[in-house]
Amino acid sequence: SGWHKQYLRKKCGIQVEYASQRIDGSPEGQLLEGVLEDLAQFHSANLAREVMKGLTENGLKAWHCGGRPAFGFAVEVIPETVTPRRPLGSKRYIINEPEAAVVRCIFNIYDAGGTYGDIQAATRDAMIRLHGRPLSPNSIHDILRNEKYSGTFVYKRGTKKEHRHTRQDVIRVPGILPAIVPRELWERVQVRMDSRKINPGERASNKAKREFLLAGIIFCGQCGAALVGNNVRGRTEKKRYAYYECNKRQRTRECTLKTIRADLVEQMVIDEIKLEYFTPEGKANLLAKFEDYLSARPNLIKLQSAQMKKDIGALDRKINNFLLAIEEGRSTPAVMDRLAQYEQQRAELKAQLSSFAMKQNTSFGIDEITTYLQEAEEQFQTCDDPKKLKHLIQLFTDSVIVDNEGVEIILKIKTPPGFSGDVLDTTGSPNGIRTRVSTLRG
């Protein structure tokens, strides 16, 4: 708080006033302010220490220390801890039998050699009935690693951000909780999970070998979620295969979209870009649309500029009315907030109007457009760097929609820098270029 007040005073020129203390800008006032801040900081730190002492005592008794109980457990009030000063009392763990049945199913399937996908399929109906959505792979991992299910109470194991890193002052009390699964089963599961772990460096290097060219622009036609790239190793050989999978299907198994090989769909997009823009027919068609765009562009900019000037004039009148109301003494917080909103809108419109004036002054002809397209074609044909190829593909591709019937490619093309980042309308649509190409899966 001291740093923020200093910033307001020195950088912003804002005077900080107090409502409950008489503190001014004199040296005495600054001393009093510093003493009060130190006292407040001491109170906060001391309170946190005392609260942690109480939570530690509860942890040593395996009582509930706050937050949502782990899946499979519930809490109940301990009658003997209820007093007039503490009417809510303390709470202990009990088994939530409907959830505990799912936990036992998870451990049994994994112990029998099942995968996360087998667990998701077996527990899907129960989880939807209990919580409305299936388990994700991360949730399954955390359940299999949770030592509480074997009857051991664990508290202060890690922080919220680093919950998989064990702290030195961890509290672990074995055999004090009602066990949902036998300790022997829990230990067998830990051994199997440890044996299946991949070295982090190896995982990172494997992922780094493949650049997914359509990342960020490829989406699922079934549910609308993004498709994410993934590498898998073949069962009989060490070769790795790259494919795209629906993010929603990967996390919750709620989508039915099949995976699609990355090299196939990426080659589809590359072929369509070459066919649409770099064949003689495609070039002629594109240049004709550029000519139409160049002829219509000045009038379009004038219409948009005129509308912006009209909107700015309307905001000016509203702002003047508010200023008159303030001069007459009818100022309220709501009036000041609305005035600030109108002034911000006016500033944004004026900035947009200035950019439109710059666009109107740029002079570009069909020769510059032709040179721009030729340079883009040369880069596309000779590029062998995956990262540069990804940039080029996404320069010409708006989105790729994949469903179980086919692939829909929506192409676009950005105009040269002289147009200040316009998106060319090559279809007559006011929303910019949209060239749709439907290709059935092969």
mmCIF file with all atom_site columns, C-alpha atoms in Angstrom, residues 31-230:
data_model
loop_
_atom_site.group_PDB
_atom_site.id
_atom_site.type_symbol
_atom_site.label_atom_id
_atom_site.label_alt_id
_atom_site.label_comp_id
_atom_site.label_asym_id
_atom_site.label_entity_id
_atom_site.label_seq_id
_atom_site.pdbx_PDB_ins_code
_atom_site.Cartn_x
_atom_site.Cartn_y
_atom_site.Cartn_z
_atom_site.occupancy
_atom_site.B_iso_or_equiv
_atom_site.pdbx_formal_charge
_atom_site.auth_seq_id
_atom_site.auth_comp_id
_atom_site.auth_asym_id
_atom_site.auth_atom_id
_atom_site.pdbx_PDB_model_num
ATOM 1   C CA . LEU A 1 31  ? 6.008   9.606   10.408  1.00 0.00 ? 31  LEU A CA 1
ATOM 2   C CA . LEU A 1 32  ? 2.513   8.827   11.736  1.00 0.00 ? 32  LEU A CA 1
ATOM 3   C CA . GLU A 1 33  ? 1.550   7.267   8.408   1.00 0.00 ? 33  GLU A CA 1
ATOM 4   C CA . GLY A 1 34  ? 4.632   5.020   8.448   1.00 0.00 ? 34  GLY A CA 1
ATOM 5   C CA . VAL A 1 35  ? 4.000   3.917   12.052  1.00 0.00 ? 35  VAL A CA 1
ATOM 6   C CA . LEU A 1 36  ? 0.368   3.042   11.258  1.00 0.00 ? 36  LEU A CA 1
ATOM 7   C CA . GLU A 1 37  ? 1.437   1.064   8.177   1.00 0.00 ? 37  GLU A CA 1
ATOM 8   C CA . ASP A 1 38  ? 4.013   -0.897  10.202  1.00 0.00 ? 38  ASP A CA 1
ATOM 9   C CA . LEU A 1 39  ? 1.441   -1.664  12.892  1.00 0.00 ? 39  LEU A CA 1
ATOM 10  C CA . ALA A 1 40  ? -1.039  -2.852  10.264  1.00 0.00 ? 40  ALA A CA 1
ATOM 11  C CA . GLN A 1 41  ? 1.610   -5.067  8.667   1.00 0.00 ? 41  GLN A CA 1
ATOM 12  C CA . PHE A 1 42  ? 2.558   -6.540  12.073  1.00 0.00 ? 42  PHE A CA 1
ATOM 13  C CA . HIS A 1 43  ? -1.116  -7.248  12.859  1.00 0.00 ? 43  HIS A CA 1
ATOM 14  C CA . SER A 1 44  ? -1.591  -8.993  9.504   1.00 0.00 ? 44  SER A CA 1
ATOM 15  C CA . ALA A 1 45  ? 1.557   -11.152 9.846   1.00 0.00 ? 45  ALA A CA 1
ATOM 16  C CA . ASN A 1 46  ? 0.835   -12.004 13.488  1.00 0.00 ? 46  ASN A CA 1
ATOM 17  C CA . LEU A 1 47  ? -2.757  -12.946 12.681  1.00 0.00 ? 47  LEU A CA 1
ATOM 18  C CA . ALA A 1 48  ? -1.568  -15.222 9.866   1.00 0.00 ? 48  ALA A CA 1
ATOM 19  C CA . ARG A 1 49  ? 0.879   -16.942 12.245  1.00 0.00 ? 49  ARG A CA 1
ATOM 20  C CA . GLU A 1 50  ? -1.785  -17.501 14.908  1.00 0.00 ? 50  GLU A CA 1
ATOM 21  C CA . VAL A 1 51  ? -4.250  -18.864 12.338  1.00 0.00 ? 51  VAL A CA 1
ATOM 22  C CA . MET A 1 52  ? -1.598  -21.273 11.039  1.00 0.00 ? 52  MET A CA 1
ATOM 23  C CA . LYS A 1 53  ? -0.957  -22.467 14.606  1.00 0.00 ? 53  LYS A CA 1
ATOM 24  C CA . GLY A 1 54  ? -4.623  -23.394 14.970  1.00 0.00 ? 54  GLY A CA 1
ATOM 25  C CA . LEU A 1 55  ? -4.710  -25.110 11.579  1.00 0.00 ? 55  LEU A CA 1
ATOM 26  C CA . THR A 1 56  ? -1.562  -27.072 12.451  1.00 0.00 ? 56  THR A CA 1
ATOM 27  C CA . GLU A 1 57  ? -3.190  -28.305 15.676  1.00 0.00 ? 57  GLU A CA 1
ATOM 28  C CA . ASN A 1 58  ? -6.225  -29.415 13.676  1.00 0.00 ? 58  ASN A CA 1
ATOM 29  C CA . GLY A 1 59  ? -3.923  -31.095 11.159  1.00 0.00 ? 59  GLY A CA 1
ATOM 30  C CA . LEU A 1 60  ? -2.155  -33.114 13.851  1.00 0.00 ? 60  LEU A CA 1
ATOM 31  C CA . LYS A 1 61  ? -5.581  -34.404 14.939  1.00 0.00 ? 61  LYS A CA 1
ATOM 32  C CA . ALA A 1 62  ? -6.553  -35.093 11.266  1.00 0.00 ? 62  ALA A CA 1
ATOM 33  C CA . TRP A 1 63  ? -9.439  -32.628 11.493  1.00 0.00 ? 63  TRP A CA 1
ATOM 34  C CA . HIS A 1 64  ? -10.701 -30.696 8.494   1.00 0.00 ? 64  HIS A CA 1
ATOM 35  C CA . CYS A 1 65  ? -8.553  -27.579 7.887   1.00 0.00 ? 65  CYS A CA 1
ATOM 36  C CA . GLY A 1 66  ? -10.842 -25.739 5.480   1.00 0.00 ? 66  GLY A CA 1
ATOM 37  C CA . GLY A 1 67  ? -11.565 -25.810 1.780   1.00 0.00 ? 67  GLY A CA 1
ATOM 38  C CA . ARG A 1 68  ? -13.463 -28.425 -0.192  1.00 0.00 ? 68  ARG A CA 1
ATOM 39  C CA . PRO A 1 69  ? -12.917 -32.011 1.041   1.00 0.00 ? 69  PRO A CA 1
ATOM 40  C CA . ALA A 1 70  ? -11.116 -34.364 -1.328  1.00 0.00 ? 70  ALA A CA 1
ATOM 41  C CA . PHE A 1 71  ? -13.365 -36.218 -3.770  1.00 0.00 ? 71  PHE A CA 1
ATOM 42  C CA . GLY A 1 72  ? -14.742 -39.273 -1.933  1.00 0.00 ? 72  GLY A CA 1
ATOM 43  C CA . PHE A 1 73  ? -14.821 -37.581 1.472   1.00 0.00 ? 73  PHE A CA 1
ATOM 44  C CA . ALA A 1 74  ? -17.292 -35.384 3.339   1.00 0.00 ? 74  ALA A CA 1
ATOM 45  C CA . VAL A 1 75  ? -17.042 -33.616 6.697   1.00 0.00 ? 75  VAL A CA 1
ATOM 46  C CA . GLU A 1 76  ? -19.204 -33.645 9.824   1.00 0.00 ? 76  GLU A CA 1
ATOM 47  C CA . VAL A 1 77  ? -19.142 -31.483 12.951  1.00 0.00 ? 77  VAL A CA 1
ATOM 48  C CA . ILE A 1 78  ? -17.468 -32.990 16.025  1.00 0.00 ? 78  ILE A CA 1
ATOM 49  C CA . PRO A 1 79  ? -20.075 -32.490 18.790  1.00 0.00 ? 79  PRO A CA 1
ATOM 50  C CA . GLU A 1 80  ? -17.598 -32.115 21.652  1.00 0.00 ? 80  GLU A CA 1
ATOM 51  C CA . THR A 1 81  ? -15.890 -29.160 19.918  1.00 0.00 ? 81  THR A CA 1
ATOM 52  C CA . VAL A 1 82  ? -19.048 -27.021 19.816  1.00 0.00 ? 82  VAL A CA 1
ATOM 53  C CA . THR A 1 83  ? -18.919 -24.294 22.480  1.00 0.00 ? 83  THR A CA 1
ATOM 54  C CA . PRO A 1 84  ? -20.703 -20.954 22.969  1.00 0.00 ? 84  PRO A CA 1
ATOM 55  C CA . ARG A 1 85  ? -17.593 -19.175 21.693  1.00 0.00 ? 85  ARG A CA 1
ATOM 56  C CA . ARG A 1 86  ? -17.216 -21.597 18.748  1.00 0.00 ? 86  ARG A CA 1
ATOM 57  C CA . PRO A 1 87  ? -20.772 -22.549 17.740  1.00 0.00 ? 87  PRO A CA 1
ATOM 58  C CA . LEU A 1 88  ? -19.617 -24.106 14.450  1.00 0.00 ? 88  LEU A CA 1
ATOM 59  C CA . GLY A 1 89  ? -17.038 -26.341 16.126  1.00 0.00 ? 89  GLY A CA 1
ATOM 60  C CA . SER A 1 90  ? -14.401 -28.391 14.308  1.00 0.00 ? 90  SER A CA 1
ATOM 61  C CA . LYS A 1 91  ? -15.028 -30.979 11.599  1.00 0.00 ? 91  LYS A CA 1
ATOM 62  C CA . ARG A 1 92  ? -13.680 -34.434 10.814  1.00 0.00 ? 92  ARG A CA 1
ATOM 63  C CA . TYR A 1 93  ? -13.599 -36.509 7.650   1.00 0.00 ? 93  TYR A CA 1
ATOM 64  C CA . ILE A 1 94  ? -16.159 -39.178 6.807   1.00 0.00 ? 94  ILE A CA 1
ATOM 65  C CA . ILE A 1 95  ? -16.599 -41.242 3.644   1.00 0.00 ? 95  ILE A CA 1
ATOM 66  C CA . ASN A 1 96  ? -18.974 -39.964 0.967   1.00 0.00 ? 96  ASN A CA 1
ATOM 67  C CA . GLU A 1 97  ? -20.067 -43.367 -0.304  1.00 0.00 ? 97  GLU A CA 1
ATOM 68  C CA . PRO A 1 98  ? -21.331 -42.413 -3.834  1.00 0.00 ? 98  PRO A CA 1
ATOM 69  C CA . GLU A 1 99  ? -18.047 -40.619 -4.574  1.00 0.00 ? 99  GLU A CA 1
ATOM 70  C CA . ALA A 1 100 ? -15.959 -43.270 -2.783  1.00 0.00 ? 100 ALA A CA 1
ATOM 71  C CA . ALA A 1 101 ? -17.378 -45.920 -5.133  1.00 0.00 ? 101 ALA A CA 1
ATOM 72  C CA . VAL A 1 102 ? -15.981 -43.936 -8.085  1.00 0.00 ? 102 VAL A CA 1
ATOM 73  C CA . VAL A 1 103 ? -12.580 -43.649 -6.348  1.00 0.00 ? 103 VAL A CA 1
ATOM 74  C CA . ARG A 1 104 ? -12.436 -47.431 -5.801  1.00 0.00 ? 104 ARG A CA 1
ATOM 75  C CA . CYS A 1 105 ? -13.363 -47.992 -9.444  1.00 0.00 ? 105 CYS A CA 1
ATOM 76  C CA . ILE A 1 106 ? -10.533 -45.679 -10.567 1.00 0.00 ? 106 ILE A CA 1
ATOM 77  C CA . PHE A 1 107 ? -7.921  -47.484 -8.454  1.00 0.00 ? 107 PHE A CA 1
ATOM 78  C CA . ASN A 1 108 ? -9.124  -50.967 -9.465  1.00 0.00 ? 108 ASN A CA 1
ATOM 79  C CA . ILE A 1 109 ? -9.114  -50.186 -13.203 1.00 0.00 ? 109 ILE A CA 1
ATOM 80  C CA . TYR A 1 110 ? -5.646  -48.636 -13.090 1.00 0.00 ? 110 TYR A CA 1
ATOM 81  C CA . ASP A 1 111 ? -4.267  -51.473 -10.933 1.00 0.00 ? 111 ASP A CA 1
ATOM 82  C CA . ALA A 1 112 ? -5.599  -53.963 -13.501 1.00 0.00 ? 112 ALA A CA 1
ATOM 83  C CA . GLY A 1 113 ? -3.611  -52.241 -16.278 1.00 0.00 ? 113 GLY A CA 1
ATOM 84  C CA . GLY A 1 114 ? -6.247  -49.803 -17.535 1.00 0.00 ? 114 GLY A CA 1
ATOM 85  C CA . THR A 1 115 ? -5.529  -46.372 -18.975 1.00 0.00 ? 115 THR A CA 1
ATOM 86  C CA . TYR A 1 116 ? -6.938  -42.942 -18.206 1.00 0.00 ? 116 TYR A CA 1
ATOM 87  C CA . GLY A 1 117 ? -9.254  -43.378 -21.196 1.00 0.00 ? 117 GLY A CA 1
ATOM 88  C CA . ASP A 1 118 ? -10.609 -46.656 -19.735 1.00 0.00 ? 118 ASP A CA 1
ATOM 89  C CA . ILE A 1 119 ? -11.209 -44.874 -16.410 1.00 0.00 ? 119 ILE A CA 1
ATOM 90  C CA . GLN A 1 120 ? -13.022 -41.988 -18.119 1.00 0.00 ? 120 GLN A CA 1
ATOM 91  C CA . ALA A 1 121 ? -15.286 -44.398 -20.013 1.00 0.00 ? 121 ALA A CA 1
ATOM 92  C CA . ALA A 1 122 ? -16.096 -46.450 -16.895 1.00 0.00 ? 122 ALA A CA 1
ATOM 93  C CA . THR A 1 123 ? -16.831 -43.472 -14.625 1.00 0.00 ? 123 THR A CA 1
ATOM 94  C CA . ARG A 1 124 ? -18.494 -41.141 -17.119 1.00 0.00 ? 124 ARG A CA 1
ATOM 95  C CA . ASP A 1 125 ? -22.140 -41.825 -16.165 1.00 0.00 ? 125 ASP A CA 1
ATOM 96  C CA . ALA A 1 126 ? -21.464 -41.750 -12.423 1.00 0.00 ? 126 ALA A CA 1
ATOM 97  C CA . MET A 1 127 ? -19.532 -38.476 -12.632 1.00 0.00 ? 127 MET A CA 1
ATOM 98  C CA . ILE A 1 128 ? -22.216 -36.791 -14.748 1.00 0.00 ? 128 ILE A CA 1
ATOM 99  C CA . ARG A 1 129 ? -24.806 -37.890 -12.180 1.00 0.00 ? 129 ARG A CA 1
ATOM 100 C CA . LEU A 1 130 ? -22.716 -36.645 -9.245  1.00 0.00 ? 130 LEU A CA 1
ATOM 101 C CA . HIS A 1 131 ? -21.069 -33.492 -10.594 1.00 0.00 ? 131 HIS A CA 1
ATOM 102 C CA . GLY A 1 132 ? -22.421 -32.859 -14.074 1.00 0.00 ? 132 GLY A CA 1
ATOM 103 C CA . ARG A 1 133 ? -19.225 -33.563 -16.037 1.00 0.00 ? 133 ARG A CA 1
ATOM 104 C CA . PRO A 1 134 ? -16.757 -36.440 -16.559 1.00 0.00 ? 134 PRO A CA 1
ATOM 105 C CA . LEU A 1 135 ? -13.332 -36.644 -14.973 1.00 0.00 ? 135 LEU A CA 1
ATOM 106 C CA . SER A 1 136 ? -10.396 -35.062 -16.784 1.00 0.00 ? 136 SER A CA 1
ATOM 107 C CA . PRO A 1 137 ? -6.979  -36.796 -17.038 1.00 0.00 ? 137 PRO A CA 1
ATOM 108 C CA . ASN A 1 138 ? -5.507  -34.299 -14.552 1.00 0.00 ? 138 ASN A CA 1
ATOM 109 C CA . SER A 1 139 ? -8.236  -35.104 -12.017 1.00 0.00 ? 139 SER A CA 1
ATOM 110 C CA . ILE A 1 140 ? -7.626  -38.841 -12.411 1.00 0.00 ? 140 ILE A CA 1
ATOM 111 C CA . HIS A 1 141 ? -3.895  -38.315 -11.859 1.00 0.00 ? 141 HIS A CA 1
ATOM 112 C CA . ASP A 1 142 ? -4.496  -36.303 -8.680  1.00 0.00 ? 142 ASP A CA 1
ATOM 113 C CA . ILE A 1 143 ? -6.903  -38.930 -7.313  1.00 0.00 ? 143 ILE A CA 1
ATOM 114 C CA . LEU A 1 144 ? -4.427  -41.755 -7.929  1.00 0.00 ? 144 LEU A CA 1
ATOM 115 C CA . ARG A 1 145 ? -1.679  -39.767 -6.180  1.00 0.00 ? 145 ARG A CA 1
ATOM 116 C CA . ASN A 1 146 ? -3.774  -38.694 -3.168  1.00 0.00 ? 146 ASN A CA 1
ATOM 117 C CA . GLU A 1 147 ? -2.534  -40.507 -0.061  1.00 0.00 ? 147 GLU A CA 1
ATOM 118 C CA . LYS A 1 148 ? -5.698  -39.674 1.914   1.00 0.00 ? 148 LYS A CA 1
ATOM 119 C CA . TYR A 1 149 ? -7.557  -42.473 0.153   1.00 0.00 ? 149 TYR A CA 1
ATOM 120 C CA . SER A 1 150 ? -5.291  -45.025 1.879   1.00 0.00 ? 150 SER A CA 1
ATOM 121 C CA . GLY A 1 151 ? -6.142  -43.631 5.340   1.00 0.00 ? 151 GLY A CA 1
ATOM 122 C CA . THR A 1 152 ? -3.125  -41.310 5.743   1.00 0.00 ? 152 THR A CA 1
ATOM 123 C CA . PHE A 1 153 ? -3.924  -37.678 6.568   1.00 0.00 ? 153 PHE A CA 1
ATOM 124 C CA . VAL A 1 154 ? -1.655  -35.200 4.770   1.00 0.00 ? 154 VAL A CA 1
ATOM 125 C CA . TYR A 1 155 ? -1.618  -31.452 5.426   1.00 0.00 ? 155 TYR A CA 1
ATOM 126 C CA . LYS A 1 156 ? 0.711   -28.662 4.261   1.00 0.00 ? 156 LYS A CA 1
ATOM 127 C CA . ARG A 1 157 ? 2.123   -30.926 1.568   1.00 0.00 ? 157 ARG A CA 1
ATOM 128 C CA . GLY A 1 158 ? 2.590   -28.076 -0.916  1.00 0.00 ? 158 GLY A CA 1
ATOM 129 C CA . THR A 1 159 ? 1.411   -24.636 -1.932  1.00 0.00 ? 159 THR A CA 1
ATOM 130 C CA . LYS A 1 160 ? -1.543  -23.941 -4.170  1.00 0.00 ? 160 LYS A CA 1
ATOM 131 C CA . LYS A 1 161 ? 0.705   -23.187 -7.142  1.00 0.00 ? 161 LYS A CA 1
ATOM 132 C CA . GLU A 1 162 ? 3.181   -26.007 -6.475  1.00 0.00 ? 162 GLU A CA 1
ATOM 133 C CA . HIS A 1 163 ? 0.930   -28.666 -4.961  1.00 0.00 ? 163 HIS A CA 1
ATOM 134 C CA . ARG A 1 164 ? 3.069   -31.508 -6.343  1.00 0.00 ? 164 ARG A CA 1
ATOM 135 C CA . HIS A 1 165 ? 6.194   -30.325 -4.491  1.00 0.00 ? 165 HIS A CA 1
ATOM 136 C CA . THR A 1 166 ? 6.454   -31.643 -0.924  1.00 0.00 ? 166 THR A CA 1
ATOM 137 C CA . ARG A 1 167 ? 7.253   -29.071 1.783   1.00 0.00 ? 167 ARG A CA 1
ATOM 138 C CA . GLN A 1 168 ? 9.662   -29.763 4.625   1.00 0.00 ? 168 GLN A CA 1
ATOM 139 C CA . ASP A 1 169 ? 7.060   -29.077 7.359   1.00 0.00 ? 169 ASP A CA 1
ATOM 140 C CA . VAL A 1 170 ? 4.451   -31.428 5.893   1.00 0.00 ? 170 VAL A CA 1
ATOM 141 C CA . ILE A 1 171 ? 2.101   -33.101 8.415   1.00 0.00 ? 171 ILE A CA 1
ATOM 142 C CA . ARG A 1 172 ? 1.487   -36.801 7.707   1.00 0.00 ? 172 ARG A CA 1
ATOM 143 C CA . VAL A 1 173 ? -0.563  -38.932 10.136  1.00 0.00 ? 173 VAL A CA 1
ATOM 144 C CA . PRO A 1 174 ? -0.921  -42.554 8.914   1.00 0.00 ? 174 PRO A CA 1
ATOM 145 C CA . GLY A 1 175 ? -3.998  -44.699 9.561   1.00 0.00 ? 175 GLY A CA 1
ATOM 146 C CA . ILE A 1 176 ? -6.119  -41.949 11.117  1.00 0.00 ? 176 ILE A CA 1
ATOM 147 C CA . LEU A 1 177 ? -8.617  -41.392 8.288   1.00 0.00 ? 177 LEU A CA 1
ATOM 148 C CA . PRO A 1 178 ? -11.281 -43.864 7.151   1.00 0.00 ? 178 PRO A CA 1
ATOM 149 C CA . ALA A 1 179 ? -9.573  -45.620 4.234   1.00 0.00 ? 179 ALA A CA 1
ATOM 150 C CA . ILE A 1 180 ? -11.389 -45.768 0.899   1.00 0.00 ? 180 ILE A CA 1
ATOM 151 C CA . VAL A 1 181 ? -8.864  -48.169 -0.706  1.00 0.00 ? 181 VAL A CA 1
ATOM 152 C CA . PRO A 1 182 ? -6.412  -50.578 0.980   1.00 0.00 ? 182 PRO A CA 1
ATOM 153 C CA . ARG A 1 183 ? -2.893  -49.265 1.554   1.00 0.00 ? 183 ARG A CA 1
ATOM 154 C CA . GLU A 1 184 ? -1.425  -52.146 -0.492  1.00 0.00 ? 184 GLU A CA 1
ATOM 155 C CA . LEU A 1 185 ? -3.554  -51.172 -3.516  1.00 0.00 ? 185 LEU A CA 1
ATOM 156 C CA . TRP A 1 186 ? -2.526  -47.516 -3.226  1.00 0.00 ? 186 TRP A CA 1
ATOM 157 C CA . GLU A 1 187 ? 1.170   -48.451 -3.103  1.00 0.00 ? 187 GLU A CA 1
ATOM 158 C CA . ARG A 1 188 ? 0.865   -50.746 -6.157  1.00 0.00 ? 188 ARG A CA 1
ATOM 159 C CA . VAL A 1 189 ? -0.723  -47.889 -8.089  1.00 0.00 ? 189 VAL A CA 1
ATOM 160 C CA . GLN A 1 190 ? 2.138   -45.543 -7.121  1.00 0.00 ? 190 GLN A CA 1
ATOM 161 C CA . VAL A 1 191 ? 4.714   -48.074 -8.361  1.00 0.00 ? 191 VAL A CA 1
ATOM 162 C CA . ARG A 1 192 ? 2.920   -48.401 -11.708 1.00 0.00 ? 192 ARG A CA 1
ATOM 163 C CA . MET A 1 193 ? 2.579   -44.632 -12.113 1.00 0.00 ? 193 MET A CA 1
ATOM 164 C CA . ASP A 1 194 ? 6.278   -44.114 -11.339 1.00 0.00 ? 194 ASP A CA 1
ATOM 165 C CA . SER A 1 195 ? 7.255   -46.753 -13.889 1.00 0.00 ? 195 SER A CA 1
ATOM 166 C CA . ARG A 1 196 ? 5.197   -45.040 -16.597 1.00 0.00 ? 196 ARG A CA 1
ATOM 167 C CA . LYS A 1 197 ? 6.543   -41.540 -16.010 1.00 0.00 ? 197 LYS A CA 1
ATOM 168 C CA . ILE A 1 198 ? 8.416   -39.935 -18.892 1.00 0.00 ? 198 ILE A CA 1
ATOM 169 C CA . ASN A 1 199 ? 11.525  -37.940 -18.195 1.00 0.00 ? 199 ASN A CA 1
ATOM 170 C CA . PRO A 1 200 ? 10.554  -34.217 -18.438 1.00 0.00 ? 200 PRO A CA 1
ATOM 171 C CA . GLY A 1 201 ? 13.536  -33.477 -20.646 1.00 0.00 ? 201 GLY A CA 1
ATOM 172 C CA . GLU A 1 202 ? 12.644  -36.299 -22.992 1.00 0.00 ? 202 GLU A CA 1
ATOM 173 C CA . ARG A 1 203 ? 9.023   -35.171 -23.135 1.00 0.00 ? 203 ARG A CA 1
ATOM 174 C CA . ALA A 1 204 ? 10.043  -31.621 -23.954 1.00 0.00 ? 204 ALA A CA 1
ATOM 175 C CA . SER A 1 205 ? 12.486  -32.721 -26.638 1.00 0.00 ? 205 SER A CA 1
ATOM 176 C CA . ASN A 1 206 ? 9.911   -34.967 -28.282 1.00 0.00 ? 206 ASN A CA 1
ATOM 177 C CA . LYS A 1 207 ? 7.387   -32.155 -28.428 1.00 0.00 ? 207 LYS A CA 1
ATOM 178 C CA . ALA A 1 208 ? 9.978   -29.738 -29.749 1.00 0.00 ? 208 ALA A CA 1
ATOM 179 C CA . LYS A 1 209 ? 10.670  -31.938 -32.771 1.00 0.00 ? 209 LYS A CA 1
ATOM 180 C CA . ARG A 1 210 ? 7.268   -31.214 -34.341 1.00 0.00 ? 210 ARG A CA 1
ATOM 181 C CA . GLU A 1 211 ? 5.916   -27.761 -35.212 1.00 0.00 ? 211 GLU A CA 1
ATOM 182 C CA . PHE A 1 212 ? 2.124   -27.883 -35.581 1.00 0.00 ? 212 PHE A CA 1
ATOM 183 C CA . LEU A 1 213 ? 1.484   -25.503 -38.467 1.00 0.00 ? 213 LEU A CA 1
ATOM 184 C CA . LEU A 1 214 ? -2.239  -24.981 -37.811 1.00 0.00 ? 214 LEU A CA 1
ATOM 185 C CA . ALA A 1 215 ? -2.065  -24.362 -34.059 1.00 0.00 ? 215 ALA A CA 1
ATOM 186 C CA . GLY A 1 216 ? -4.535  -21.656 -33.084 1.00 0.00 ? 216 GLY A CA 1
ATOM 187 C CA . ILE A 1 217 ? -6.566  -21.705 -36.312 1.00 0.00 ? 217 ILE A CA 1
ATOM 188 C CA . ILE A 1 218 ? -7.904  -25.292 -36.417 1.00 0.00 ? 218 ILE A CA 1
ATOM 189 C CA . PHE A 1 219 ? -11.197 -26.001 -34.651 1.00 0.00 ? 219 PHE A CA 1
ATOM 190 C CA . CYS A 1 220 ? -13.657 -28.834 -34.037 1.00 0.00 ? 220 CYS A CA 1
ATOM 191 C CA . GLY A 1 221 ? -16.780 -28.841 -36.188 1.00 0.00 ? 221 GLY A CA 1
ATOM 192 C CA . GLN A 1 222 ? -18.642 -30.944 -33.611 1.00 0.00 ? 222 GLN A CA 1
ATOM 193 C CA . CYS A 1 223 ? -18.331 -28.775 -30.476 1.00 0.00 ? 223 CYS A CA 1
ATOM 194 C CA . GLY A 1 224 ? -16.383 -25.670 -31.553 1.00 0.00 ? 224 GLY A CA 1
ATOM 195 C CA . ALA A 1 225 ? -13.374 -26.298 -29.300 1.00 0.00 ? 225 ALA A CA 1
ATOM 196 C CA . ALA A 1 226 ? -9.814  -25.819 -30.539 1.00 0.00 ? 226 ALA A CA 1
ATOM 197 C CA . LEU A 1 227 ? -7.855  -28.784 -31.871 1.00 0.00 ? 227 LEU A CA 1
ATOM 198 C CA . VAL A 1 228 ? -4.527  -29.385 -30.157 1.00 0.00 ? 228 VAL A CA 1
ATOM 199 C CA . GLY A 1 229 ? -1.475  -31.097 -31.575 1.00 0.00 ? 229 GLY A CA 1
ATOM 200 C CA . ASN A 1 230 ? -0.177  -34.285 -30.014 1.00 0.00 ? 230 ASN A CA 1
#
